[in-house]
Coordinates of C-alpha atoms in Angstrom, one line a residue:
X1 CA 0.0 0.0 0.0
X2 CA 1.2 3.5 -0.9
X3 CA 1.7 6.2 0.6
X4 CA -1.7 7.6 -1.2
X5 CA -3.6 4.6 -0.4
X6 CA -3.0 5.1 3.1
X7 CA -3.5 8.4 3.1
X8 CA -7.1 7.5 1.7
X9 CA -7.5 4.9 3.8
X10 CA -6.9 7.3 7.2
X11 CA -9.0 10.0 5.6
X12 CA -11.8 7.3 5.0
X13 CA -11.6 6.2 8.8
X14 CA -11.6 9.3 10.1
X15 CA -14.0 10.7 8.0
X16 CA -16.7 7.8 9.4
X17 CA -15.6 8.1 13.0
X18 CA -16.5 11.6 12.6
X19 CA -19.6 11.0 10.5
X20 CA -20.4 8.5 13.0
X21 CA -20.2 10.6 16.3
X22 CA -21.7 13.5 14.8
X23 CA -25.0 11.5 13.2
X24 CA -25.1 9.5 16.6
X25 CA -23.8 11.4 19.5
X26 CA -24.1 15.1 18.4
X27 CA -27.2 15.6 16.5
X28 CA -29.3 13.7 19.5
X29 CA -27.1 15.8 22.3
X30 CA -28.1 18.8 20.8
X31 CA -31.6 18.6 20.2
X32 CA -32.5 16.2 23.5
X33 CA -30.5 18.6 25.6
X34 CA -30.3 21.2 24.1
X35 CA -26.8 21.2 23.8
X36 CA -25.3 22.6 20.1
X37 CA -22.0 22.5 21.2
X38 CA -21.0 19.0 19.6
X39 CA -22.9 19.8 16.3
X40 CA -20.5 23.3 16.1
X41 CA -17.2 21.0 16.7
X42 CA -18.0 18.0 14.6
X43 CA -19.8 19.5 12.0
X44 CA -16.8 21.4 10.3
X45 CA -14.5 18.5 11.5
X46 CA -16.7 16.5 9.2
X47 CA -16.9 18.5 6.8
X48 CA -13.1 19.3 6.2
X49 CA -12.6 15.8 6.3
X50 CA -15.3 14.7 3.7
X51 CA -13.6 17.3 1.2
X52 CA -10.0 16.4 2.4
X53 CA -10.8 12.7 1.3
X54 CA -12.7 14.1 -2.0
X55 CA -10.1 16.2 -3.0
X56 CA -7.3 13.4 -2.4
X57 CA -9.3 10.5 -3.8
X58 CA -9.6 13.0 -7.5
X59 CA -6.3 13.4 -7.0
X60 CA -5.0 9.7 -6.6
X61 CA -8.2 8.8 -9.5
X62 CA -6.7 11.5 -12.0
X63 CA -3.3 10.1 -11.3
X64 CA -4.2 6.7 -11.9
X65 CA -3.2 5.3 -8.5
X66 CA -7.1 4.7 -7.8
X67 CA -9.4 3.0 -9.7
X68 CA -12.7 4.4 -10.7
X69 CA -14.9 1.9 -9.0
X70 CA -13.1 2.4 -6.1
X71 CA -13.1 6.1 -6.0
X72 CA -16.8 6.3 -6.3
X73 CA -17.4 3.7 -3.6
X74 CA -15.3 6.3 -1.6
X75 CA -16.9 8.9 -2.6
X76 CA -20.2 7.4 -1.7
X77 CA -19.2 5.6 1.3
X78 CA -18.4 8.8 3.0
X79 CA -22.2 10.4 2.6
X80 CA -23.5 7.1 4.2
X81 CA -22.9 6.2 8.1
X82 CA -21.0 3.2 8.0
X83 CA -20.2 3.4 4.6
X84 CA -16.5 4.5 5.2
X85 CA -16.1 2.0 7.2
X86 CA -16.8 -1.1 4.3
X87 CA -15.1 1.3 1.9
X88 CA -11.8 1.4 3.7
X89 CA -12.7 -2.4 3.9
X90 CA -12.3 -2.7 0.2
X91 CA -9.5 -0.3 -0.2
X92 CA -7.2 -2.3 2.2
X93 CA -8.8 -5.0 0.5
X94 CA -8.0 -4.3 -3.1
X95 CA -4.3 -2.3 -2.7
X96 CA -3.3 -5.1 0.3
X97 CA -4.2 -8.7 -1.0
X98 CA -1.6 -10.6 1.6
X99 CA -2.5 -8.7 4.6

């Protein structure tokens, strides 16, 4: 794995933890408690990420380190809770056969 496969692949990860935290933890903390604080931290943390990882995966896809199945199930994975997760699954998967 290269070094811009792992870079995607830590982008991807962090990009669902946040997702993740945010969708499950934040969203519910502000509106049952009324508590907007996590929302105002995770929601930009999120969102940097999200176009971190874009911007890197059009890179590595232009470049023709990343193939275009791949990218889009990247792309994709990263709107969906969970999704990251399967897509780093793959990516590991596809760039890291032995391992």
């Amino acid at each position: 794995m290269n070094t811009h496969h792992k870079a995607l692949y830590w982008l991807a990860f962090s990009d669902g933890v946040a997702l993740l935290a945010l969708v499950f933890v934040a969203v519910p903390v502000k509106y049952l408690l009324d508590l907007p604080l996590g929302v105002k931290i995770l929601g930009p943390l999120h969102g940097t990420l999200f176009i971190t990882l874009t911007l890197t995966m059009l890179a590595a896809l232009f470049r023709g380190i990343l193939k275009p199945s791949l990218a889009a199930l990247l792309f994709f994975g990263a709107l969906i809770p969970l999704g990251a997760f399967f897509a780093d699954h793959k990516l590991k998967q596809t760039y890291q056969p032995d391992a």
